[in-house]
Short mmCIF file of C-alpha atoms and ligand atoms in Angstrom, two decimals:
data_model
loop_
_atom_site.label_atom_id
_atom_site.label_comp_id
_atom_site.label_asym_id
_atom_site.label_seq_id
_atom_site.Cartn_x
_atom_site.Cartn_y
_atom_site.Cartn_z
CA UNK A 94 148.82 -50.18 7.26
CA UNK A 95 151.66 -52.10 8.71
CA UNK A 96 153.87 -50.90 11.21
CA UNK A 97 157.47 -51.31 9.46
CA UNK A 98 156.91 -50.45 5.58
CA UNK A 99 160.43 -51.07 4.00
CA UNK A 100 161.77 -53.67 1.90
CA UNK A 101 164.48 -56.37 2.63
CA UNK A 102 168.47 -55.66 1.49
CA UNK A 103 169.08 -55.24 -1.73
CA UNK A 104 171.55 -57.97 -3.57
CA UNK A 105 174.58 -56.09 -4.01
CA UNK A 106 173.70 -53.68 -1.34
CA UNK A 107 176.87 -52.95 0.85
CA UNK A 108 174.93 -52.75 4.11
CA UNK A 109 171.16 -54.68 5.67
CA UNK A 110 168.56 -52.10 4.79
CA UNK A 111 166.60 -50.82 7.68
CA UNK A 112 163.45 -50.92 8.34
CA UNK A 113 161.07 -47.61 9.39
CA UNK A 114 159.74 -47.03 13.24
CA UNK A 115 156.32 -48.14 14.01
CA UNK A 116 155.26 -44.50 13.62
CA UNK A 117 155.86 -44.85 9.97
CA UNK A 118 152.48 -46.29 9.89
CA UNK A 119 151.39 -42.36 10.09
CA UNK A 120 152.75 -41.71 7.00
CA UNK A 121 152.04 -43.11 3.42
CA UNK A 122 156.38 -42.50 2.20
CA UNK A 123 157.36 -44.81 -0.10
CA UNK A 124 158.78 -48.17 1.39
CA UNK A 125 161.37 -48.67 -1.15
CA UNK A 126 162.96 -45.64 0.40
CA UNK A 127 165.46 -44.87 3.61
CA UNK A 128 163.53 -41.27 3.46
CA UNK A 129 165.96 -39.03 5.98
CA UNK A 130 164.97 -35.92 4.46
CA UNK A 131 162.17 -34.43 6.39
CA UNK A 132 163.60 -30.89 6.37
CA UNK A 133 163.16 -29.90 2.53
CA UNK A 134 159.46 -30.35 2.05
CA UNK A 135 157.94 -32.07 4.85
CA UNK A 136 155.74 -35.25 4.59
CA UNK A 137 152.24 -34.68 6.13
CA UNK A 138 150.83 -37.81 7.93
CA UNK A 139 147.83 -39.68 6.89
CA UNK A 140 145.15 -38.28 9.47
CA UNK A 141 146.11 -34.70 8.46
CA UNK A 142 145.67 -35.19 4.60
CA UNK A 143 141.73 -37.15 5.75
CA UNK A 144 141.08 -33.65 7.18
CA UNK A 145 141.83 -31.96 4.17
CA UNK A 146 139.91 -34.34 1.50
CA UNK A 147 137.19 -33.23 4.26
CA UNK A 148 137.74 -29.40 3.54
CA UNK A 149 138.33 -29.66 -0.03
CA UNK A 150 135.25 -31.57 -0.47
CA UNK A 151 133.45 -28.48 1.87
CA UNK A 152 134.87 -26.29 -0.93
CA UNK A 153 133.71 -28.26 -4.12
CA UNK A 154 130.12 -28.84 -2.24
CA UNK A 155 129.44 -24.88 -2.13
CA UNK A 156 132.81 -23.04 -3.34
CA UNK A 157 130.50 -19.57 -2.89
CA UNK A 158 129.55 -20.51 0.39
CA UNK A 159 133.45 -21.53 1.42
CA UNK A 160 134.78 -18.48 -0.20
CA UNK A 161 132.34 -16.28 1.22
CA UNK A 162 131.60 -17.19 4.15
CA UNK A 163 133.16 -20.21 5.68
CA UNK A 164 136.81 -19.35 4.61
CA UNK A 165 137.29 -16.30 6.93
CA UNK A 166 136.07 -18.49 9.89
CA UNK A 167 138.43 -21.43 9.17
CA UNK A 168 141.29 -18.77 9.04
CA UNK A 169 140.29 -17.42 12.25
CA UNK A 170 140.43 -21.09 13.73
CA UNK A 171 143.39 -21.46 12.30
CA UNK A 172 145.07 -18.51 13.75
CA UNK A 173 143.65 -18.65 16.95
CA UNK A 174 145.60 -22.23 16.78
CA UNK A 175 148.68 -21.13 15.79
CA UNK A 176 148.85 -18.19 18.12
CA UNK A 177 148.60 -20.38 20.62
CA UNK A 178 151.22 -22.88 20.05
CA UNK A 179 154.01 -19.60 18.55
CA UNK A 180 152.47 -17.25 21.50
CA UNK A 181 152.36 -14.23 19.65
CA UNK A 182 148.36 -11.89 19.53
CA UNK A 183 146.43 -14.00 16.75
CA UNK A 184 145.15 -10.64 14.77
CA UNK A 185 149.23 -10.18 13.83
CA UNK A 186 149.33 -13.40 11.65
CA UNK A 187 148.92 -13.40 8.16
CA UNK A 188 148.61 -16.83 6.56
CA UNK A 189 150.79 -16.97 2.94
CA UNK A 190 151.24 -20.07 0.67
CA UNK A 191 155.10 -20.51 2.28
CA UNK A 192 157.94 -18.71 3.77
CA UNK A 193 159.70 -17.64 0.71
CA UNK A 194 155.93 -15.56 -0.03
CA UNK A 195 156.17 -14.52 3.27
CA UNK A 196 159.55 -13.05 2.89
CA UNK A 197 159.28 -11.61 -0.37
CA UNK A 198 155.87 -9.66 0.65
CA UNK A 199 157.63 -8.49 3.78
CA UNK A 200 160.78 -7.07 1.98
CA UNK A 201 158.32 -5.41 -0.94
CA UNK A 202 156.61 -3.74 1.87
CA UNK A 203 159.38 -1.09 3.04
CA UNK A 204 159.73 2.16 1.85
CA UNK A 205 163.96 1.75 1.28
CA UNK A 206 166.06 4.42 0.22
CA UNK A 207 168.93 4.05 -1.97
CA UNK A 208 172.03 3.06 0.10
CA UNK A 209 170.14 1.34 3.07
CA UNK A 210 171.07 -1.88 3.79
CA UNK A 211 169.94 -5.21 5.00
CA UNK A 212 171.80 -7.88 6.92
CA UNK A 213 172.15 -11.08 6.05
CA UNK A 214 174.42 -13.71 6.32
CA UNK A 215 175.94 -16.67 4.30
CA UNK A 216 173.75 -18.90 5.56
CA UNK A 217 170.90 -17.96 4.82
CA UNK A 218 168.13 -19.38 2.32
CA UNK A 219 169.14 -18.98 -1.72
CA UNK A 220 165.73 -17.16 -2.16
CA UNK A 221 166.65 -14.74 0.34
CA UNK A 222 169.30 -14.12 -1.36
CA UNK A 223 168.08 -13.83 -4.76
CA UNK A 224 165.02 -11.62 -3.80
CA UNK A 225 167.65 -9.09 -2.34
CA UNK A 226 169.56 -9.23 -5.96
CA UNK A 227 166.36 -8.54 -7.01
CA UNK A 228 165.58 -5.23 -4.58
CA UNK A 229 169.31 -4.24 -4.91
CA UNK A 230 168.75 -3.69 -8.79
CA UNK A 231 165.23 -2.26 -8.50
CA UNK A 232 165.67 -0.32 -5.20
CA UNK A 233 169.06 0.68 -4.70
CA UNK A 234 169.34 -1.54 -1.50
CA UNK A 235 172.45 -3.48 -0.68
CA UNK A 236 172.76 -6.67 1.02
CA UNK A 237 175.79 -6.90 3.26
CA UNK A 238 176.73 -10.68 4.01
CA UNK A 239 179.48 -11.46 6.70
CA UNK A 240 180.58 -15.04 6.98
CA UNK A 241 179.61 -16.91 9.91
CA UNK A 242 181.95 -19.26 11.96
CA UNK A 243 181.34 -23.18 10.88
CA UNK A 244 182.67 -25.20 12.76
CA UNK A 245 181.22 -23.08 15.28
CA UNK A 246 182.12 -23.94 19.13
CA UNK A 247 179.13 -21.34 20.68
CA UNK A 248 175.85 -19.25 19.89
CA UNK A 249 178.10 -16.65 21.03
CA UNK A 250 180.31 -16.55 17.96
CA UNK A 251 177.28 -16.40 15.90
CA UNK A 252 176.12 -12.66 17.63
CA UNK A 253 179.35 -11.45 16.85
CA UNK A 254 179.71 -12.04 13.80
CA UNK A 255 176.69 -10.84 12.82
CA UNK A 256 177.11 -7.67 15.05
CA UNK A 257 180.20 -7.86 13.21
CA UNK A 258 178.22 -6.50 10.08
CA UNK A 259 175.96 -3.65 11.21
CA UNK A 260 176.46 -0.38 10.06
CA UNK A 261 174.61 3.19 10.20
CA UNK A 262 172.89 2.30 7.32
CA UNK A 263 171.33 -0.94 8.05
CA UNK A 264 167.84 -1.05 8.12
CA UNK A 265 166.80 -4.78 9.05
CA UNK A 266 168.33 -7.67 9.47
CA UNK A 267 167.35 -11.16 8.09
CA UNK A 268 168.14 -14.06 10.45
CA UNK A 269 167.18 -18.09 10.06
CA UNK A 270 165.66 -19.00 13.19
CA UNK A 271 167.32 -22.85 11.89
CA UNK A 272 169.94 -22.13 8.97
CA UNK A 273 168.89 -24.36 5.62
CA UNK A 274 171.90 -25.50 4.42
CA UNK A 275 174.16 -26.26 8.07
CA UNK A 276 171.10 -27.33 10.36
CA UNK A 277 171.72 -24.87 13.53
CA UNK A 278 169.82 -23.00 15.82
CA UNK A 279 170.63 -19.48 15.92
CA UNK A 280 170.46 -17.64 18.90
CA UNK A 281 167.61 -15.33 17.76
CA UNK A 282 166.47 -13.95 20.71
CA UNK A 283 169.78 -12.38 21.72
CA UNK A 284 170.43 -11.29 18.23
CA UNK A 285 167.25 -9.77 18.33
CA UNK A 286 167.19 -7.88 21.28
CA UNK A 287 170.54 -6.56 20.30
CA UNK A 288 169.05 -4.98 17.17
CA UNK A 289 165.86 -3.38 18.96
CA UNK A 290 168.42 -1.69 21.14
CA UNK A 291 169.91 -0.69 17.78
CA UNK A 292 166.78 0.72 16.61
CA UNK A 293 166.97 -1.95 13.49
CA UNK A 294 164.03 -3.97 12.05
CA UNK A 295 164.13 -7.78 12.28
CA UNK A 296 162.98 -10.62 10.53
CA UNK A 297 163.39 -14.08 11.73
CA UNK A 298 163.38 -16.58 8.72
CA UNK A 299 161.77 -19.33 11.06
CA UNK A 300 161.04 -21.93 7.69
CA UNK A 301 161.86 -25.14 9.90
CA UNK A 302 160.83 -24.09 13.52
CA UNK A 303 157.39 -24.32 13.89
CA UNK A 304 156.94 -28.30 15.30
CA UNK A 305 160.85 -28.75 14.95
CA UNK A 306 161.64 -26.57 18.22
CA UNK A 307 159.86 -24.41 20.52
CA UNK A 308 158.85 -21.19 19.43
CA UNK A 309 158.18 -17.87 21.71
CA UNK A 310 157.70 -15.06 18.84
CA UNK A 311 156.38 -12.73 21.55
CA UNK A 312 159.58 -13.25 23.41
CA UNK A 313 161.95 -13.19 20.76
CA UNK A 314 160.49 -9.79 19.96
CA UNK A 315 161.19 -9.30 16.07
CA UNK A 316 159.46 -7.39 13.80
CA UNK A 317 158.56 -10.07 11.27
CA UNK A 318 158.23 -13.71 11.93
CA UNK A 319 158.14 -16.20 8.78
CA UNK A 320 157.73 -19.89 9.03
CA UNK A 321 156.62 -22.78 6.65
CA UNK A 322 154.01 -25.05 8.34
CA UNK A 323 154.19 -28.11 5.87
CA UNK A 324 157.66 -28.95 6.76
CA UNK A 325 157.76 -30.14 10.82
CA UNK A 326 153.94 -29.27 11.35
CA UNK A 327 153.10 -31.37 8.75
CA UNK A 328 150.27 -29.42 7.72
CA UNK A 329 149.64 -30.53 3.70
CA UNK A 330 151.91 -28.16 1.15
CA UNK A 331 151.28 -24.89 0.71
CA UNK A 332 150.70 -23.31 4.59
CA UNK A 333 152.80 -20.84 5.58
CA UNK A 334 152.43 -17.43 7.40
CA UNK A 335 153.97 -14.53 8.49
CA UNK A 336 153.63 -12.25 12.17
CA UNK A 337 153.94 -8.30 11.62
CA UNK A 338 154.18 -6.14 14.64
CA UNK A 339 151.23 -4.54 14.61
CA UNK A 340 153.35 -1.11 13.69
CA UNK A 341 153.71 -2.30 10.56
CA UNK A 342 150.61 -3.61 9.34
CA UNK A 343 149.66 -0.20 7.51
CA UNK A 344 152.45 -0.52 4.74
CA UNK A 345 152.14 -4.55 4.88
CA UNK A 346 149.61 -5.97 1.80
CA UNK A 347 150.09 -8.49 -0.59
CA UNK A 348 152.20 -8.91 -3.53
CA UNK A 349 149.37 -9.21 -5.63
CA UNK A 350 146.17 -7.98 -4.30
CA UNK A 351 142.51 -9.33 -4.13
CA UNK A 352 139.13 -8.24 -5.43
CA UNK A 353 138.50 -7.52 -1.64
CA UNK A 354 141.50 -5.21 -1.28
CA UNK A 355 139.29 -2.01 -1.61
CA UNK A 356 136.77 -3.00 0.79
CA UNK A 357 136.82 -2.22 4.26
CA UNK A 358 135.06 -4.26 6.68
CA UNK A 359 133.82 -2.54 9.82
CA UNK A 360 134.85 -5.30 12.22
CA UNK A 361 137.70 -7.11 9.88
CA UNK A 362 141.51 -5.27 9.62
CA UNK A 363 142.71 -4.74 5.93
CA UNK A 364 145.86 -7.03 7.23
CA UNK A 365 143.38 -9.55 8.14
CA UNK A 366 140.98 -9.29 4.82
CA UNK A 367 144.33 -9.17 3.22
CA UNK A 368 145.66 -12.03 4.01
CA UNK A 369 143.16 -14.26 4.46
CA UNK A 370 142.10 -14.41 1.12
CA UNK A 371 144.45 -14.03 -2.10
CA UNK A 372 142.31 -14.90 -4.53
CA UNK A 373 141.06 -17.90 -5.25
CA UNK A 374 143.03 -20.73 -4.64
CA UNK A 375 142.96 -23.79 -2.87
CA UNK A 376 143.25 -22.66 1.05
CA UNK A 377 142.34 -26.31 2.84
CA UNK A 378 146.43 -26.61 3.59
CA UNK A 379 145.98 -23.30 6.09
CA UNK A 380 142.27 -24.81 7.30
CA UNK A 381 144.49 -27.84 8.18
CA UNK A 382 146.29 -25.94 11.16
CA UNK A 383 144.43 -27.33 13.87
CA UNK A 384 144.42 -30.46 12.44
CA UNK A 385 148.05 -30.90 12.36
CA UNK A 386 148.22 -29.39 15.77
CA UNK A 387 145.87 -32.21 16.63
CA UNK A 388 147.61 -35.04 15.37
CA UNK A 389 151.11 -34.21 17.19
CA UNK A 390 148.76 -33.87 20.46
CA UNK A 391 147.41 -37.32 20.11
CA UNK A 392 150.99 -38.86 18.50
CA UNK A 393 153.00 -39.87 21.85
CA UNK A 394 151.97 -38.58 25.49
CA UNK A 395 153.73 -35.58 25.80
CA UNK A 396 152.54 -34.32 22.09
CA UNK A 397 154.54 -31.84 20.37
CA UNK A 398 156.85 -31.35 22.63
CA UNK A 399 157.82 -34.93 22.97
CA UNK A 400 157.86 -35.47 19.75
CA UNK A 401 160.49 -32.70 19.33
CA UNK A 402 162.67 -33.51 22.12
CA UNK A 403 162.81 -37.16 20.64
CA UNK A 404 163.66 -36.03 17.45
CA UNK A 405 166.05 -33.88 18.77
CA UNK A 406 168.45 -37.19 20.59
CA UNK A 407 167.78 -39.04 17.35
CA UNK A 408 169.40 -36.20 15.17
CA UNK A 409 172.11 -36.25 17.81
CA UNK A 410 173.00 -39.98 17.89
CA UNK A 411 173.03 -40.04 14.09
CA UNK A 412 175.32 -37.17 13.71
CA UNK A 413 177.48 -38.84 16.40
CA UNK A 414 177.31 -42.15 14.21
CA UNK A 415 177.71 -40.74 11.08
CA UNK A 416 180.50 -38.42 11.93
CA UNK A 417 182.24 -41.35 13.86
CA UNK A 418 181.90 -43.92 10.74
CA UNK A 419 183.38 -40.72 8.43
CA UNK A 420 186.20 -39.87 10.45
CA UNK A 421 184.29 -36.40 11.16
CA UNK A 422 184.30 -33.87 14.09
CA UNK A 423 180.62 -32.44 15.15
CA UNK A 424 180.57 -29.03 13.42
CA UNK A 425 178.73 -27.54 16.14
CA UNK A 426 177.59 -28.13 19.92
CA UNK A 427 174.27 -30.54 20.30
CA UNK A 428 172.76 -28.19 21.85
CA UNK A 429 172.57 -25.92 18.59
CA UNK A 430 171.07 -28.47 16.59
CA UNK A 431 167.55 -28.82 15.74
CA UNK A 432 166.32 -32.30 14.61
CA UNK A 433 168.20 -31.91 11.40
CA UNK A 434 172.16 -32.47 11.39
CA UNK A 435 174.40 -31.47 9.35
CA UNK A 436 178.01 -33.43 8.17
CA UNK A 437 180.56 -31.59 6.00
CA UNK A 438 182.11 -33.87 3.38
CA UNK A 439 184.79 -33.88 1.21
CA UNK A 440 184.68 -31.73 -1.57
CA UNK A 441 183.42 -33.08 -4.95
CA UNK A 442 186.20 -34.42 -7.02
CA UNK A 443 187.11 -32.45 -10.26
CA UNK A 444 186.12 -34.57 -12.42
CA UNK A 445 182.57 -34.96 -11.24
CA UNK A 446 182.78 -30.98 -11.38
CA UNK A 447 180.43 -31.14 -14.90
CA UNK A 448 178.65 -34.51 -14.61
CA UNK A 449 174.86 -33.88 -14.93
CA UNK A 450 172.61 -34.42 -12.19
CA UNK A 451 169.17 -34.58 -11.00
CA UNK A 452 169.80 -33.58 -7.92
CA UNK A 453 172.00 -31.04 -7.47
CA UNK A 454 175.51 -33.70 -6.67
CA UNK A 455 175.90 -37.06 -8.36
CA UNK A 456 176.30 -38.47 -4.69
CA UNK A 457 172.71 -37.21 -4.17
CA UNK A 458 172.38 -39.26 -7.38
CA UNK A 459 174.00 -43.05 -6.49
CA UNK A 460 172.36 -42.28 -2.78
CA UNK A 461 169.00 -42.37 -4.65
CA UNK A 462 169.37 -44.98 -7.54
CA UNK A 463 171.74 -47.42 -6.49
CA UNK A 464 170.61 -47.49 -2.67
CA UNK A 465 167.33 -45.91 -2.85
CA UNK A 466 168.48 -43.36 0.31
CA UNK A 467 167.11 -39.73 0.03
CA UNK A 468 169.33 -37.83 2.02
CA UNK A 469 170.37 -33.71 0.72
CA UNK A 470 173.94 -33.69 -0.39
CA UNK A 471 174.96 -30.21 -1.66
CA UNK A 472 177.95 -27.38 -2.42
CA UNK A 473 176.85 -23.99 -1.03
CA UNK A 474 177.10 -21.43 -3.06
CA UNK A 475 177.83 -18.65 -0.42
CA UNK A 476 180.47 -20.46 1.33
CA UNK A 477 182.23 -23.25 -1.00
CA UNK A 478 181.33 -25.70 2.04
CA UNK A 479 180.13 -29.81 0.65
CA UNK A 480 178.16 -31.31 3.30
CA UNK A 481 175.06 -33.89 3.66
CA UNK A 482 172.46 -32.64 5.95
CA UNK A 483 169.95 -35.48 7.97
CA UNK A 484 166.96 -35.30 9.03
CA UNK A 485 164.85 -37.07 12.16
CA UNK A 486 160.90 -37.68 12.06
CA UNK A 487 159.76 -39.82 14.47
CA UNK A 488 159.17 -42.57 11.34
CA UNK A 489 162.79 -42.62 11.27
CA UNK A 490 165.15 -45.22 13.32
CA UNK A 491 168.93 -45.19 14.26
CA UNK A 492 168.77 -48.12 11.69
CA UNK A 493 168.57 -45.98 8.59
CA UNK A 494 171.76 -43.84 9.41
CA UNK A 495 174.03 -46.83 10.28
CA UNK A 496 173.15 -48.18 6.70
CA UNK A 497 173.19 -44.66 5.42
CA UNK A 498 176.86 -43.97 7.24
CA UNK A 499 178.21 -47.60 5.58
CA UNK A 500 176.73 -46.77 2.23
CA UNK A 501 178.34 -43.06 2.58
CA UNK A 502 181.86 -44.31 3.77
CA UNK A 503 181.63 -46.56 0.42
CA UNK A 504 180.38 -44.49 -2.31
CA UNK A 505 182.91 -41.61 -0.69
CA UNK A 506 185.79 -44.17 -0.94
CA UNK A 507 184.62 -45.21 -4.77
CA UNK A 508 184.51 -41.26 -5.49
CA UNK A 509 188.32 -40.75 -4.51
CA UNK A 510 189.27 -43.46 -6.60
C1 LIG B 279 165.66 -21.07 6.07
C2 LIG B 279 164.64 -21.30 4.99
N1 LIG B 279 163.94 -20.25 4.53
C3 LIG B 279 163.00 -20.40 3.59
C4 LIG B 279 162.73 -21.63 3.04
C5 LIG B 279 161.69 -21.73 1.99
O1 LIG B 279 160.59 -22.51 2.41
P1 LIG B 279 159.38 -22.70 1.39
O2 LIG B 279 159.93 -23.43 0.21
O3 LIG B 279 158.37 -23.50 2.16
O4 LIG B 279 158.92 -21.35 1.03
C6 LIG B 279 163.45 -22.74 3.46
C7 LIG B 279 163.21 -24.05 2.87
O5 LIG B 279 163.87 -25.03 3.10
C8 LIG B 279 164.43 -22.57 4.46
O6 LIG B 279 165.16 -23.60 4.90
#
């Protein structure tokens, strides 16, 4: 595979396409494509998706034998992995398909009374939000949602306001560990501890932390941990998990449950016969753990957390560059972001208001088609804000946001005319 994998400019283009970092070798992304969106799905690298041919091809050799008996072990492998590298007791891990499973089976699991509430906040995840819609109509729960500061100038801000919004009635508070749609680190662990004092369950929507930024669930010390594994692990789709404190295992069991549901095992927890197998289903994304956790060793001396400190300056730099070319201020301090950035634009012109697009902005649109850059552009619905949001892999180079940041300042001009 050759070590830079994009084309040459395009005729017409407004600024010299860039090419990808010798790590892009890794990773089998299209080359027609400036790909700066990591955050949304992931990409997992070439040496992790080997592995899981190798596990899928375990399955289809003997699915009995997999299901039976060799899935349970991989899971254990897995966790005992993945404790390790989130430092929190392996047995309180539950592997799920993603975090949005994760946080709907969590919020299914409490025994709510009419009138209690749950904390959130407006930046949160959409399917957060809509699975509380969902309990509010079913279970009398109500979801109380105060705005937090962006800009924001401190972490500090960020407690307050969402101390701002407890009440006697709340009953847990749900947190992003890295907020989706504005790219920022929240300060969990003082958010947290300020709840425990509270006597209010926690759960720390960590979707984008696991191989993004270090992770201490043991330290943070929330009730529920969530976190997607195919986005910055780079595990292949469809790994996620969850951590329960062990006090709340009892009432914790899948949405849907298995044909082993009603059997004990004398040296296997219900959480863990639970959870480790949902029915069938193809589980060689969770048997890739290690595997991942392997490759990031191996990457760059230093591993992981190399990797993530790197990532880290690059998302930086190309806020820096991008808000500098747009005429922007940074909408909050570096040290809040992750390796994700995000840049607020202007809003979307009225008369682009009803224009159909495929996805989600016509920017998003022209970004993709007429310069081949996939980059999120997007109007939150819980705060009104229009903003683009990066992303840095260590595939990516300061390259592909100068052309980006030209292209943007363009198309942005062409849009006000
Ligand atoms: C904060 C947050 N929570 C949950 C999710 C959902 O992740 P998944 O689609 O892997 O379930 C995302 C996805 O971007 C996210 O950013």
């Amino acid at each position: 595979m050759p070590a830079t994998t994009q084309t040459a400019p395009q005729a017409g283009s407004p600024a010299a396409r860039s090419v990808r970092s010798p790590f892009g070798k890794y990773w089998a992304l299209d080359p027609d494509m400036t790909f700066l969106n990591h955050g949304s799905y992931g990409v997992c690298p070439l040496p992790v998706r080997e592995a899981q041919d190798r596990y899928r091809a375990l399955m289809e050799q003997e699915p009995v034998r997999w299901f039976m008996s060799l899935l349970e072990r991989h899971m254990d492998i897995s966790r005992a992995r993945l404790s390790e590298l989130l430092r929190c007791p392996p047995e309180c891990i539950g592997f799920l398909p993603n975090a949005t499973v994760a946080i709907s089976t969590i919020l299914h699991s409490i025994d709510w009374r009419p009138g209690d509430e749950i904390l959130v906040n407006d930046h949160e995840y959409m399917s957060v939000i809509n699975e509380l819609n969902r309990l509010g109509h079913r279970r009398g729960v109500r979801a109380v949602m105060p705005a937090l500061p962006f800009p924001v100038r401190s972490s500090d801000q960020i407690l307050g306001a969402i101390l701002s919004g407890v009440t006697p009635r709340t009953r847990l508070v749900i947190i992003s560990h890295i907020t989706s749609p504005t790219a920022m680190v929240l300060p969990v662990e003082q958010i947290v501890s300020a709840l425990r004092q509270r006597g209010i369950m926690t759960l720390v929507d960590g979707a984008h932390a696991p191989g993004c930024i270090p992770v201490d669930i043991q330290a943070i010390g929330c009730t529920y941990y969530v976190a997607t594994l195919h986005k910055w692990l780079c595990t292949p789709k469809g790994a996620g998990f969850m951590y329960a404190h062990p006090s709340t295992h009892g009432a914790l069991r899948p949405l849907a449950l298995s044909s082993r549901g009603h059997q004990p095992h004398p040296t296997r927890p219900l959480y863990l016969r639970d959870f480790d197998y949902l029915g069938t289903d193809d589980y060689s994304p969770i048997a890739c753990v290690p595997d991942a956790i392997e490759f990031w060793s191996n990457v760059v001396p230093g591993g992981l957390a190399e990797v993530m400190r790197r990532n880290h300056e690059m998302a930086v730099e190309a806020r820096g560059l991008l808000c500098s070319v747009l005429g922007q201020v940074p909408a909050c301090p570096d040290s809040m972001l992750p390796t994700m950035a995000t840049i607020p634009l202007p809003p979307l012109p009225e008369r682009y208001r009803n224009a159909p697009t495929v996805y989600g902005d016509p920017l998003q649109d022209r970004l993709v088609n007429e310069h081949r850059i996939q980059v999120p552009v997007w109007t939150s619905d819980l705060f009104g804000l229009r903003f683009l949001r990066i992303s840095s892999q260590i595939y990516n180079t300061l390259d592909e946001y100068r052309y980006l940041a030209e292209v943007l300042r363009r198309e942005l001009e062409r849009e006000q005319r």
